Short mmCIF file of N, CA and C in Angstrom, two decimals:
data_model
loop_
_atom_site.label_atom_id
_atom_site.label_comp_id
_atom_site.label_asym_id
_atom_site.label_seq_id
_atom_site.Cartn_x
_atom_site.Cartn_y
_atom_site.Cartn_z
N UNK A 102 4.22 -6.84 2.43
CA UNK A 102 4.61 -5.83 3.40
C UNK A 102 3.80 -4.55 3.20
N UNK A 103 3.45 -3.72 2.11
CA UNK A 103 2.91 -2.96 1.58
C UNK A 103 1.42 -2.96 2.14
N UNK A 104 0.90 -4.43 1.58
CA UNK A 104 -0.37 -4.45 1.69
C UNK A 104 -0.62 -4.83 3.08
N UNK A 105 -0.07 -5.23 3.83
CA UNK A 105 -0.38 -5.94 5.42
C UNK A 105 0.08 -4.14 6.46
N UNK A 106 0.80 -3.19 5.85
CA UNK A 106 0.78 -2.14 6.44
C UNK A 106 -0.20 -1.32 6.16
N UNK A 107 -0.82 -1.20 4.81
CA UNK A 107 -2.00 -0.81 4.34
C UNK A 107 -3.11 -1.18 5.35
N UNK A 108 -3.64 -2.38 5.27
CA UNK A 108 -4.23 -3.25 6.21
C UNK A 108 -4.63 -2.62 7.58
N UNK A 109 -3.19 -2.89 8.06
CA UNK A 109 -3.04 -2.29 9.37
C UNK A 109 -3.62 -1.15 10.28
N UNK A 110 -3.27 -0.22 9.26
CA UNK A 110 -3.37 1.31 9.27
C UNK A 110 -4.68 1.70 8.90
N UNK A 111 -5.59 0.96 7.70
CA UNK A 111 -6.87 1.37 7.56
C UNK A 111 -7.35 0.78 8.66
N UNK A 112 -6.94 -0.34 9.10
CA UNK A 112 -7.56 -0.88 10.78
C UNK A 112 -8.46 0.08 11.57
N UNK A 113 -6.93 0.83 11.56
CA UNK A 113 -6.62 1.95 13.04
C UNK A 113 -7.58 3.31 12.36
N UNK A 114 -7.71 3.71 11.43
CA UNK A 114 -8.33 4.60 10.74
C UNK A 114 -10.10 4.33 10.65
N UNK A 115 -10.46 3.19 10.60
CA UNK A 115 -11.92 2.77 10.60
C UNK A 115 -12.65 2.81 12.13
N UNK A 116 -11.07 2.47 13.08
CA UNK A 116 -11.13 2.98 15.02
C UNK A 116 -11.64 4.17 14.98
N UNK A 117 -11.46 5.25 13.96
CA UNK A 117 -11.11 6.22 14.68
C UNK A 117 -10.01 7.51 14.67
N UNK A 118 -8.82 6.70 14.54
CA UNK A 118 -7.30 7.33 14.83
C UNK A 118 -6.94 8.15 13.51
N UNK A 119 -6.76 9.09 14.14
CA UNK A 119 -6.16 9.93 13.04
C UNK A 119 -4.94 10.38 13.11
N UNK A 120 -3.77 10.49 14.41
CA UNK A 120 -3.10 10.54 14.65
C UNK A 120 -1.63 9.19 14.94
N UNK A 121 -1.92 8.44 14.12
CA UNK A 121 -1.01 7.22 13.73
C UNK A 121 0.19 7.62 13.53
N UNK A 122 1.13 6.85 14.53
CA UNK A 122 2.38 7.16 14.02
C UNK A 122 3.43 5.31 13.56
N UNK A 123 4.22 5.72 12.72
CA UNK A 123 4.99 4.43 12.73
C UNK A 123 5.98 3.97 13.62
N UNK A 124 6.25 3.49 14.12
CA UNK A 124 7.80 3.05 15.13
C UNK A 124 8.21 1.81 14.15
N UNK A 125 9.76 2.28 13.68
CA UNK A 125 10.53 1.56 12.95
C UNK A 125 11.78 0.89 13.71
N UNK A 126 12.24 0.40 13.46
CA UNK A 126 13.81 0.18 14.92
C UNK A 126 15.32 1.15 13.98
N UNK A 127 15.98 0.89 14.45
CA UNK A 127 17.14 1.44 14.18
C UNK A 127 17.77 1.62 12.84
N UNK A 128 17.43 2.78 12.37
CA UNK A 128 17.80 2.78 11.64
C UNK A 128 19.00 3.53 10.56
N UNK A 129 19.98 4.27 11.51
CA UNK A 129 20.73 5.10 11.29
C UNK A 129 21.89 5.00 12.03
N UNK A 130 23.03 4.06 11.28
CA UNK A 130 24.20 4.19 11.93
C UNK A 130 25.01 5.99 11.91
N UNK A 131 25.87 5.95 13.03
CA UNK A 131 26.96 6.82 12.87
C UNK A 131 27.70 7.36 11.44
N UNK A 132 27.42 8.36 10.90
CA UNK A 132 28.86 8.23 9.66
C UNK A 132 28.25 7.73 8.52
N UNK A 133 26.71 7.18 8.17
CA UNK A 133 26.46 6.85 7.28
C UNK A 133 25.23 7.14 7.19
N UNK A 134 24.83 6.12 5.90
CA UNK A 134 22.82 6.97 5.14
C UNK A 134 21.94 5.57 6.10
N UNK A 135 20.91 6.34 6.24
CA UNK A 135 20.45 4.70 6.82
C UNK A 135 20.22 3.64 6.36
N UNK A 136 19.69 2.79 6.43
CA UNK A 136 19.71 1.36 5.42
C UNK A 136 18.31 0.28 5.96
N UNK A 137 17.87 0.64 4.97
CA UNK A 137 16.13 0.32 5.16
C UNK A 137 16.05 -0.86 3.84
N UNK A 138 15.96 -1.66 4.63
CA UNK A 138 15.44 -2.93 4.17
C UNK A 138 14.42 -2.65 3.31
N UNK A 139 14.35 -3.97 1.93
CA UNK A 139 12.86 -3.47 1.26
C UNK A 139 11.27 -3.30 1.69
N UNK A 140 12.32 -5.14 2.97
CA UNK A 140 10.32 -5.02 3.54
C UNK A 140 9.94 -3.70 4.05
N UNK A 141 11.25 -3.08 5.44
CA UNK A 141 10.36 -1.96 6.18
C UNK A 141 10.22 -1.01 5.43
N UNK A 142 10.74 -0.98 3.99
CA UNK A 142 10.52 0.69 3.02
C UNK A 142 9.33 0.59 2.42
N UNK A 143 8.73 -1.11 2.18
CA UNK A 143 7.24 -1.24 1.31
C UNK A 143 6.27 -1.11 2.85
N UNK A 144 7.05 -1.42 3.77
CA UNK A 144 5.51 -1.39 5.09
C UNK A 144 5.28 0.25 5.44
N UNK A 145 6.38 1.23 5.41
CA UNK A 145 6.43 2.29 5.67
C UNK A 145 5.44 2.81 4.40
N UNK A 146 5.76 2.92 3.05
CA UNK A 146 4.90 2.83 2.06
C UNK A 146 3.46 2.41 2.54
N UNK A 147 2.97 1.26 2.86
CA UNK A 147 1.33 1.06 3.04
C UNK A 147 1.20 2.08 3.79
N UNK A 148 1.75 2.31 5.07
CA UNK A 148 1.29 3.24 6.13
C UNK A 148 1.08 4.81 5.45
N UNK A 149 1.56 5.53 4.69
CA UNK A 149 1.68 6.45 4.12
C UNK A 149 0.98 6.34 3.09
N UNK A 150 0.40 5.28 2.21
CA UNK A 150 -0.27 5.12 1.17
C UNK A 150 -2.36 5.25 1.99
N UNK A 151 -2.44 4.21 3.01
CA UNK A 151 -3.31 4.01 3.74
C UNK A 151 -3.42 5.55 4.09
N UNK A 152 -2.98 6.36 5.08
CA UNK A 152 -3.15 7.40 5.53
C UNK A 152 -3.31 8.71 4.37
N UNK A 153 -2.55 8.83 3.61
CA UNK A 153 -2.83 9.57 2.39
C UNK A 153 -4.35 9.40 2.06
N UNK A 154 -4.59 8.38 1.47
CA UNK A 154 -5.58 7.58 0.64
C UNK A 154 -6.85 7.71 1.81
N UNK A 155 -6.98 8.09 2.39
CA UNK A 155 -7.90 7.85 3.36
C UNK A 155 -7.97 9.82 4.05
N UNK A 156 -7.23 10.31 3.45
CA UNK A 156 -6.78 12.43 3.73
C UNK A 156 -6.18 12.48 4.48
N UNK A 157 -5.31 12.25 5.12
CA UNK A 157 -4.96 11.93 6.46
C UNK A 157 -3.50 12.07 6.08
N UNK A 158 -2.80 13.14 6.70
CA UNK A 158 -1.11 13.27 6.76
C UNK A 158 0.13 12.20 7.21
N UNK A 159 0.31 11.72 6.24
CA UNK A 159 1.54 10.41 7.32
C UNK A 159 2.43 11.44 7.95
N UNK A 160 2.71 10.95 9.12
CA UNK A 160 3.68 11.33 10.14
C UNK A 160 5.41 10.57 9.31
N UNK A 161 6.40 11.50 9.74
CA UNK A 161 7.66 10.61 9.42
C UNK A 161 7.86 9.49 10.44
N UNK A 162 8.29 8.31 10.08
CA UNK A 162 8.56 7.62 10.95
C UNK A 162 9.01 7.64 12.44
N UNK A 163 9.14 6.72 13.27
CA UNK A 163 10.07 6.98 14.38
C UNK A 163 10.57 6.30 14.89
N UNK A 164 11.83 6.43 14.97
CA UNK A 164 12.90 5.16 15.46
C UNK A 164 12.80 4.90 16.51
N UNK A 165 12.65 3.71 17.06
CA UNK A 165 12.60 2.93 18.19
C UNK A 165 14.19 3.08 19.16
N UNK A 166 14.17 3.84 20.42
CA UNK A 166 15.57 3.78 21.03
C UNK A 166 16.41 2.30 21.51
N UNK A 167 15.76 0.98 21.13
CA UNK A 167 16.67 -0.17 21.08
C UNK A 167 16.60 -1.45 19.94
N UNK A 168 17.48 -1.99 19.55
CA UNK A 168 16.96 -2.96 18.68
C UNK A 168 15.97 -3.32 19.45
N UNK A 169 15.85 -4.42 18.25
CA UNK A 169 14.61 -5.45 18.44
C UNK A 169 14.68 -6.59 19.19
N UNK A 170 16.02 -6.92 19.23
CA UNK A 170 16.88 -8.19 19.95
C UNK A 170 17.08 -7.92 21.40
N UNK A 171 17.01 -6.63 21.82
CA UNK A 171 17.21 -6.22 22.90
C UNK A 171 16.06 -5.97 24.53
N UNK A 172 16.36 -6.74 25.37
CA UNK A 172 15.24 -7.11 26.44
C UNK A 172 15.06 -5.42 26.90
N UNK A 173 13.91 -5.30 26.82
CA UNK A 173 13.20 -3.84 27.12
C UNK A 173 12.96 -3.44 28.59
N UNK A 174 13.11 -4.89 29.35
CA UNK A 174 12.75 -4.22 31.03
C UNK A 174 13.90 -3.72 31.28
N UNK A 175 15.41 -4.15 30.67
CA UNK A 175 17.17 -3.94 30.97
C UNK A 175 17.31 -2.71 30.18
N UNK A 176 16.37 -1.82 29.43
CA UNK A 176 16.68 -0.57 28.90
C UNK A 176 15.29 0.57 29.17
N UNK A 177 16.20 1.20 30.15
CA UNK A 177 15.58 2.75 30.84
C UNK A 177 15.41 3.54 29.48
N UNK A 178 15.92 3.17 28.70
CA UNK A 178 16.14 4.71 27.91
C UNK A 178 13.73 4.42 27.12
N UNK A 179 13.91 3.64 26.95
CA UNK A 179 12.31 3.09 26.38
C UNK A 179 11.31 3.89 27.18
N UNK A 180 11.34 3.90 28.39
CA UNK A 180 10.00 4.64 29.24
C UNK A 180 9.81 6.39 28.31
N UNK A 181 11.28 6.75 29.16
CA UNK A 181 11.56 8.06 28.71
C UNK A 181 11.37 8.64 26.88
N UNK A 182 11.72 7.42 26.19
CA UNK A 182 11.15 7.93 24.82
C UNK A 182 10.15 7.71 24.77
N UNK A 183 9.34 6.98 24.95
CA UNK A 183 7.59 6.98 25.14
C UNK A 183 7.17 8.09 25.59
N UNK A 184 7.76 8.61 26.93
CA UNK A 184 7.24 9.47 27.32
C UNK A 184 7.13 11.32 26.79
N UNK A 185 8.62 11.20 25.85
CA UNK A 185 8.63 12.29 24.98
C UNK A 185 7.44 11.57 24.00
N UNK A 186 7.71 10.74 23.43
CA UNK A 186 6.59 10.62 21.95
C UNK A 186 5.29 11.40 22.59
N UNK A 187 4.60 11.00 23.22
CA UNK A 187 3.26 10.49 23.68
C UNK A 187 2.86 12.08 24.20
N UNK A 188 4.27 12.89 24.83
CA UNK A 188 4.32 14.63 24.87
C UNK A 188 3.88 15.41 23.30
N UNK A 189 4.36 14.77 22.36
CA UNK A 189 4.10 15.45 21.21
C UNK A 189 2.72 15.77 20.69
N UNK A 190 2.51 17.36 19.98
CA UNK A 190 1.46 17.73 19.70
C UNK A 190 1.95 17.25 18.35
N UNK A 191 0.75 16.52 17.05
CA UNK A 191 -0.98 16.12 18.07
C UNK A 191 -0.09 14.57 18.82
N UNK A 192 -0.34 14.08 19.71
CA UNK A 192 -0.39 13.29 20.82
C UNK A 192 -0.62 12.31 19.57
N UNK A 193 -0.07 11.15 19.59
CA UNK A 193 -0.21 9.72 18.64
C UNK A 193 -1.44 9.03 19.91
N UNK A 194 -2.58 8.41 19.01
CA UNK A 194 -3.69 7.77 19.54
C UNK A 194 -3.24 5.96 19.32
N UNK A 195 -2.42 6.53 18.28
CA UNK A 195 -2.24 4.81 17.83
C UNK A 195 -0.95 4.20 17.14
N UNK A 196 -0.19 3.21 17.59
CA UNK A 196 1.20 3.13 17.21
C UNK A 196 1.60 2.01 16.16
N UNK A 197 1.81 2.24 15.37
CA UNK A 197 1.90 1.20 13.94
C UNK A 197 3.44 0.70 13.97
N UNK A 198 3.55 -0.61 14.72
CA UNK A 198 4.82 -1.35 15.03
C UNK A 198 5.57 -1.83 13.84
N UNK A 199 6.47 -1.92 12.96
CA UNK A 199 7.22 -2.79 11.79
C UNK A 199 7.26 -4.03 12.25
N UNK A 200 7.59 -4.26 13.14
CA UNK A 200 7.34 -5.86 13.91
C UNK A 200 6.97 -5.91 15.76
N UNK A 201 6.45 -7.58 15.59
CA UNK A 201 5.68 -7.19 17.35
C UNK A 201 6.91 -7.30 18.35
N UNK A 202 7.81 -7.41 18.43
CA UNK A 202 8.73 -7.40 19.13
C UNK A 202 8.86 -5.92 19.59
N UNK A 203 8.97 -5.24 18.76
CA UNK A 203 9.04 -3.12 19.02
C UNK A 203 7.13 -3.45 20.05
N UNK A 204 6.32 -3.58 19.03
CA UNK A 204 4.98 -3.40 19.80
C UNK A 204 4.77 -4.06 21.40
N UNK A 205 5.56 -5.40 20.84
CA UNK A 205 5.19 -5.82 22.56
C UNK A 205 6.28 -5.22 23.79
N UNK A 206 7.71 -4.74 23.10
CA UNK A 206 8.27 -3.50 24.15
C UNK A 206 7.47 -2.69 24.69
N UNK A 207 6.87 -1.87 23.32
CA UNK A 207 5.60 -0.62 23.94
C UNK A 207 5.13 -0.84 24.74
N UNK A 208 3.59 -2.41 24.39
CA UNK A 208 2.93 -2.55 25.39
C UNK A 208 3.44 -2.61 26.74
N UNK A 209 4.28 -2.97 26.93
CA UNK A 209 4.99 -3.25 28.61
C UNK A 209 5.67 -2.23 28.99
N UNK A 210 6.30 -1.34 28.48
CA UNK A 210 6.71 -0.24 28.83
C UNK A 210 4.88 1.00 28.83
N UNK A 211 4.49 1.12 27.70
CA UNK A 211 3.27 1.80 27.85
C UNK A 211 2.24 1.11 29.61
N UNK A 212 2.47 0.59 29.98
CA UNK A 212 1.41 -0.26 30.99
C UNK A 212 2.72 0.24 32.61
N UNK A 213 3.82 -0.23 32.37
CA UNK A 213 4.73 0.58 32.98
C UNK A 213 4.89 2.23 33.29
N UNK A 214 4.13 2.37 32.57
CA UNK A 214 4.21 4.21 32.70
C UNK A 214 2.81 4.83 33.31
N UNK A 215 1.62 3.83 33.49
CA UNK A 215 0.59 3.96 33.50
C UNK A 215 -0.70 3.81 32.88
N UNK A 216 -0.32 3.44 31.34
CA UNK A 216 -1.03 3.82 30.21
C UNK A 216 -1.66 2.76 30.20
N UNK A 217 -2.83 2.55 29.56
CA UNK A 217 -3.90 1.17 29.40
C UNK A 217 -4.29 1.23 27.64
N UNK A 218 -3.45 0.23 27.08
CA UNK A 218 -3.61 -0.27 26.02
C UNK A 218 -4.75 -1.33 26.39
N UNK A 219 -5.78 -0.76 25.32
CA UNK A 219 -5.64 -0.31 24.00
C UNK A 219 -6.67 1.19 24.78
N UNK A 220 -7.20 1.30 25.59
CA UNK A 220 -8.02 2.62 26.19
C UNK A 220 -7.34 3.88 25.98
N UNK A 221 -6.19 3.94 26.55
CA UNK A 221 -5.65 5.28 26.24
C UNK A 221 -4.69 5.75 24.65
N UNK A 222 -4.24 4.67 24.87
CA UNK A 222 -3.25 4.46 22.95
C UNK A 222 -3.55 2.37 22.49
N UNK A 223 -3.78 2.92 21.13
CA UNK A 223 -3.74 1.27 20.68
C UNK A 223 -2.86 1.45 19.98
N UNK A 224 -1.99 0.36 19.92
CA UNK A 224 -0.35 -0.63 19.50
C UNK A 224 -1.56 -1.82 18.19
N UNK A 225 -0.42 -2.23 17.40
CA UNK A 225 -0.51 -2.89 16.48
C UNK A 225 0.83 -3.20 15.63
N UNK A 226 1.11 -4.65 15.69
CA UNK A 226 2.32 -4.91 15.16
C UNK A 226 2.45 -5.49 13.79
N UNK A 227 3.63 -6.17 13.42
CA UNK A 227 3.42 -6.27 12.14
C UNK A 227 4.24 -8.23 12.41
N UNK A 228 3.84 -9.55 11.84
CA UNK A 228 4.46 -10.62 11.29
C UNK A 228 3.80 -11.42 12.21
N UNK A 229 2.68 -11.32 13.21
CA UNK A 229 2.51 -12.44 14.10
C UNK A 229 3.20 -13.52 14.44
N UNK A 230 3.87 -13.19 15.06
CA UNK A 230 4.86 -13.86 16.21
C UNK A 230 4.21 -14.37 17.36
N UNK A 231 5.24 -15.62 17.81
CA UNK A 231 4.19 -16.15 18.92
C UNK A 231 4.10 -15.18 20.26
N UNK A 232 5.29 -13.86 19.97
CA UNK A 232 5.18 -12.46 21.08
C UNK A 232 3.52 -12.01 21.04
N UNK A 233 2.65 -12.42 19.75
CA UNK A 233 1.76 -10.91 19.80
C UNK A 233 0.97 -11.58 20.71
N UNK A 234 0.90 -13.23 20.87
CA UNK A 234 -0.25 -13.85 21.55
C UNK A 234 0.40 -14.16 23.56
N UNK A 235 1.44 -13.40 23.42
CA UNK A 235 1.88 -13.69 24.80
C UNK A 235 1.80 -12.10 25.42
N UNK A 236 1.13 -10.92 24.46
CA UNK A 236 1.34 -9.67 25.87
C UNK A 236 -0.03 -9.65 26.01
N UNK A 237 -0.04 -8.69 27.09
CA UNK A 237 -1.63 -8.72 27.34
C UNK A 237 -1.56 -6.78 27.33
N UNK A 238 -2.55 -6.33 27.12
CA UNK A 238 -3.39 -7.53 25.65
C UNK A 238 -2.71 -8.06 24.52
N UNK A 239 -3.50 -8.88 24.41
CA UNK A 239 -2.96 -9.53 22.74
C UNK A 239 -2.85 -8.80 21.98
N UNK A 240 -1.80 -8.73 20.85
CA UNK A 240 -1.53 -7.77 19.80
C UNK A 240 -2.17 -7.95 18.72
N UNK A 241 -2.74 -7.64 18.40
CA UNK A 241 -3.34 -6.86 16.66
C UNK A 241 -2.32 -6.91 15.99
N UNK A 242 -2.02 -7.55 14.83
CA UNK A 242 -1.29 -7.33 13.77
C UNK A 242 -1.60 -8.29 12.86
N UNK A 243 -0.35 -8.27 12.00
CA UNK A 243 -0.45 -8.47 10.15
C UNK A 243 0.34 -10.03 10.39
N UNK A 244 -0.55 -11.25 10.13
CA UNK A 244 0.16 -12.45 9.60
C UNK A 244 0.71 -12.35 7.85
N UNK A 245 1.75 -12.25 7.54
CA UNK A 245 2.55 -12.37 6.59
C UNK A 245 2.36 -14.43 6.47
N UNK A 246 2.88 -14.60 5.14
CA UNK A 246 1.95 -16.23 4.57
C UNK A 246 3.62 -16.96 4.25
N UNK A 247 3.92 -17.16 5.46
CA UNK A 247 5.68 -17.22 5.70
C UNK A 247 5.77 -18.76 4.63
N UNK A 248 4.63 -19.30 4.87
CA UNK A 248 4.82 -20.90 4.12
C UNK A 248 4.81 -20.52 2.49
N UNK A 249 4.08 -19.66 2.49
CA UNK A 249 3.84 -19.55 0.49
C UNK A 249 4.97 -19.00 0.10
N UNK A 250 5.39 -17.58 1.22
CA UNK A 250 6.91 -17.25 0.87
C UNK A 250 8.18 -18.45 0.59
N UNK A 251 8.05 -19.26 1.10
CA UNK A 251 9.16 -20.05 1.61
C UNK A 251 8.62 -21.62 0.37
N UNK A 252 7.87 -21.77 -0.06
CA UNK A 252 7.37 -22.44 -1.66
C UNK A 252 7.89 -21.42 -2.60
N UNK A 253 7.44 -19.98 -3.07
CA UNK A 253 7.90 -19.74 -3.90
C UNK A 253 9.45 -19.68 -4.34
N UNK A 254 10.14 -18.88 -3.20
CA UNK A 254 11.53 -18.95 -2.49
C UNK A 254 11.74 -20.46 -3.33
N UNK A 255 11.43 -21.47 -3.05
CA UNK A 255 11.88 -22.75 -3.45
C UNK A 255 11.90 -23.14 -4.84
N UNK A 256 10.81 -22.78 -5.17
CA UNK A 256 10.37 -23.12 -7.09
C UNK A 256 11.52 -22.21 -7.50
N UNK A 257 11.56 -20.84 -7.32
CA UNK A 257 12.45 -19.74 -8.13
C UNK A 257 14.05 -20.66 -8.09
N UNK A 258 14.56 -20.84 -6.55
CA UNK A 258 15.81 -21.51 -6.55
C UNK A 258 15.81 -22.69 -7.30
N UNK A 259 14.95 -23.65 -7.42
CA UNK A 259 15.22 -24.91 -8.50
C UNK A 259 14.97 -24.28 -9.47
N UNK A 260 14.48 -23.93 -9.93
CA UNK A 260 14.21 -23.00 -11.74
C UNK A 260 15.68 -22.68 -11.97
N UNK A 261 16.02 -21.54 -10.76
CA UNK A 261 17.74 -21.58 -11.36
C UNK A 261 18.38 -22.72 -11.30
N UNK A 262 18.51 -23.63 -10.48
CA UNK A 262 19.29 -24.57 -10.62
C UNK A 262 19.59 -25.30 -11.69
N UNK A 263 18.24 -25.08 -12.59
CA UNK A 263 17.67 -26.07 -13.68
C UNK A 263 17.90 -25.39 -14.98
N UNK A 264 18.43 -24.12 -14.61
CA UNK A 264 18.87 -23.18 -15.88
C UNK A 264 18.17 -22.14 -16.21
N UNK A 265 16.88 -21.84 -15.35
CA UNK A 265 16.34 -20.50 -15.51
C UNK A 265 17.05 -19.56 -15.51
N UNK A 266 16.97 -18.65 -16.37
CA UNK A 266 17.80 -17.35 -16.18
C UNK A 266 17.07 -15.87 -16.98
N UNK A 267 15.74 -16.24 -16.42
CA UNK A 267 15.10 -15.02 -15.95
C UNK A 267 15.68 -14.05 -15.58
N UNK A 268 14.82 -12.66 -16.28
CA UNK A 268 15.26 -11.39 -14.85
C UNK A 268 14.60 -11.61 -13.19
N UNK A 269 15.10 -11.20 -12.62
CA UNK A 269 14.42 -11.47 -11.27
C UNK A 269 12.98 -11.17 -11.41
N UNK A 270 12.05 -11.92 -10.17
CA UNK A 270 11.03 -11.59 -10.09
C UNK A 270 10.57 -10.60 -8.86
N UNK A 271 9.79 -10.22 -9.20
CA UNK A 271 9.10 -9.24 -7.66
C UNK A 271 7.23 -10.21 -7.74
N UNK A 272 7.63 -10.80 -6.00
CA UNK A 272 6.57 -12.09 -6.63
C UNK A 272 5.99 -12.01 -5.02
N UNK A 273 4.16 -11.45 -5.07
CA UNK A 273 3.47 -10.76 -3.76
C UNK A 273 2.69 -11.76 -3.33
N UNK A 274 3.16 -12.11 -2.11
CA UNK A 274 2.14 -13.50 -1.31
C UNK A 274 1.34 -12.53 -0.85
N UNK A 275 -0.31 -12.75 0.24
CA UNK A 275 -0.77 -12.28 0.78
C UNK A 275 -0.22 -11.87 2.31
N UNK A 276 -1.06 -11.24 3.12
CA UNK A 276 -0.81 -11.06 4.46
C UNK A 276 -2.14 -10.37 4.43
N UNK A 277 -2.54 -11.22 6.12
CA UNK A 277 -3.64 -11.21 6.52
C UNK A 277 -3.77 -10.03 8.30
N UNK A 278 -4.49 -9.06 8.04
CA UNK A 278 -4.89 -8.56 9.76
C UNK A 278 -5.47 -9.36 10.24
N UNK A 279 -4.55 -10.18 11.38
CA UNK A 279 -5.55 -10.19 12.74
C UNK A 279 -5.75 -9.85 14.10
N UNK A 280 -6.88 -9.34 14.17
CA UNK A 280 -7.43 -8.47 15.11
C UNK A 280 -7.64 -9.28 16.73
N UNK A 281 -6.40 -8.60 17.15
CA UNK A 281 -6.88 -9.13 18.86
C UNK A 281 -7.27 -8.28 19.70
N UNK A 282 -6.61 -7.63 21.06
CA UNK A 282 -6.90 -6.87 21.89
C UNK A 282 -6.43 -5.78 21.96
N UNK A 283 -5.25 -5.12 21.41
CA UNK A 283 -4.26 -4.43 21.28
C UNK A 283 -4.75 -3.21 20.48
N UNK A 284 -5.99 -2.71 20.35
CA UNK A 284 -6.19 -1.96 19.26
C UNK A 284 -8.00 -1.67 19.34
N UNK A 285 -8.32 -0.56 19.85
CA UNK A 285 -10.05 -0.29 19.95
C UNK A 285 -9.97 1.15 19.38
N UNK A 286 -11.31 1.29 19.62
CA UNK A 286 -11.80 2.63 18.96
C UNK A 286 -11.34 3.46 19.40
N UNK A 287 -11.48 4.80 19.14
CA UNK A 287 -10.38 5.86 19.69
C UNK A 287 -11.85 6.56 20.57
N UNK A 288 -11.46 6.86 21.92
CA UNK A 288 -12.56 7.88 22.71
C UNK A 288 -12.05 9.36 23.12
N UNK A 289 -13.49 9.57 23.49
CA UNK A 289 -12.82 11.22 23.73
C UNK A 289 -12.61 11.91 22.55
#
């Protein structure tokens, strides 16, 4: 997660973009602290590590106004927060998705508003999903190595079964950028 947001973000930084922002989804109930998963706290990490590491100020995140589960043409409220984001000084050139489901909302709402991804703002998502190869343009993002996850996942559970009793492990598959349409040089 770390390194595939790293990835990502030096992507968008080698474009060009200096004005990268993250879109995270929901993350702040009513009445309570928010609750950030490890993956999106290590992907938020690359993005901020990448942008640091490179001089460059990370922006604080920004919450996405619907889940992820939620069909984006049946929610008005999406145009209108785009359309504040995209108002903000400095203006985001380039939008660093936690997953393509948020990115491929954008794209269709961004194209809905007028905007021409990747010409005016480039999107880039995160887990390659069979979403990133169905918007147009195709999405740019981070394949995560779901099969090596899902082997190790397996060895660790028979090890316990078998009486391992290790401390836990913290155990890093790769993840790979790949580069589709969703993401060009920055002009102007």
């Amino acid at each position: 997660d770390f390194g595939g947001a790293y990835q990502a973000v030096q992507h968008l930084l080698e474009l060009g973009h200096r004005y990268i922002f993250m879109v995270m989804g929901q993350l702040k109930k009513p009445g309570t602290t928010p609750n950030v998963p490890p993956s999106v706290a290590d992907r938020y990490r690359g993005y901020t590590a990448a942008m640091s590491d490179s001089g460059y100020p990370p922006f604080p995140a920004i919450e996405m106004p619907i889940a992820y589960d939620q069909a984006a043409p049946d929610r008005k409220e999406l145009p209108q927060w785009l359309s504040n984001l995209l108002a903000r000084t400095p203006r985001p050139t380039a939008l660093f998705c936690n997953i393509d489901y948020y990115a491929a909302h954008i794209i269709s709402a961004l194209t809905g508003l007028g905007y021409r991804v990747p010409d005016d703002i480039s999107v880039v998502g995160f887990d390659d999903l069979d979403i990133a190869q169905m918007t147009h343009p195709q999405l740019t993002t981070v394949r995560i190595n779901r099969s090596a996850m899902s082997q190790v996942a397996m060895q660790r559970l028979i090890a316990r079964i078998e009486g391992d009793d290790s401390p836990p492990l913290t155990i890093h598959v790769g993840a790979k950028l790949i580069v589709r349409e969703s993401a060009a040089p920055i002009t102007g």
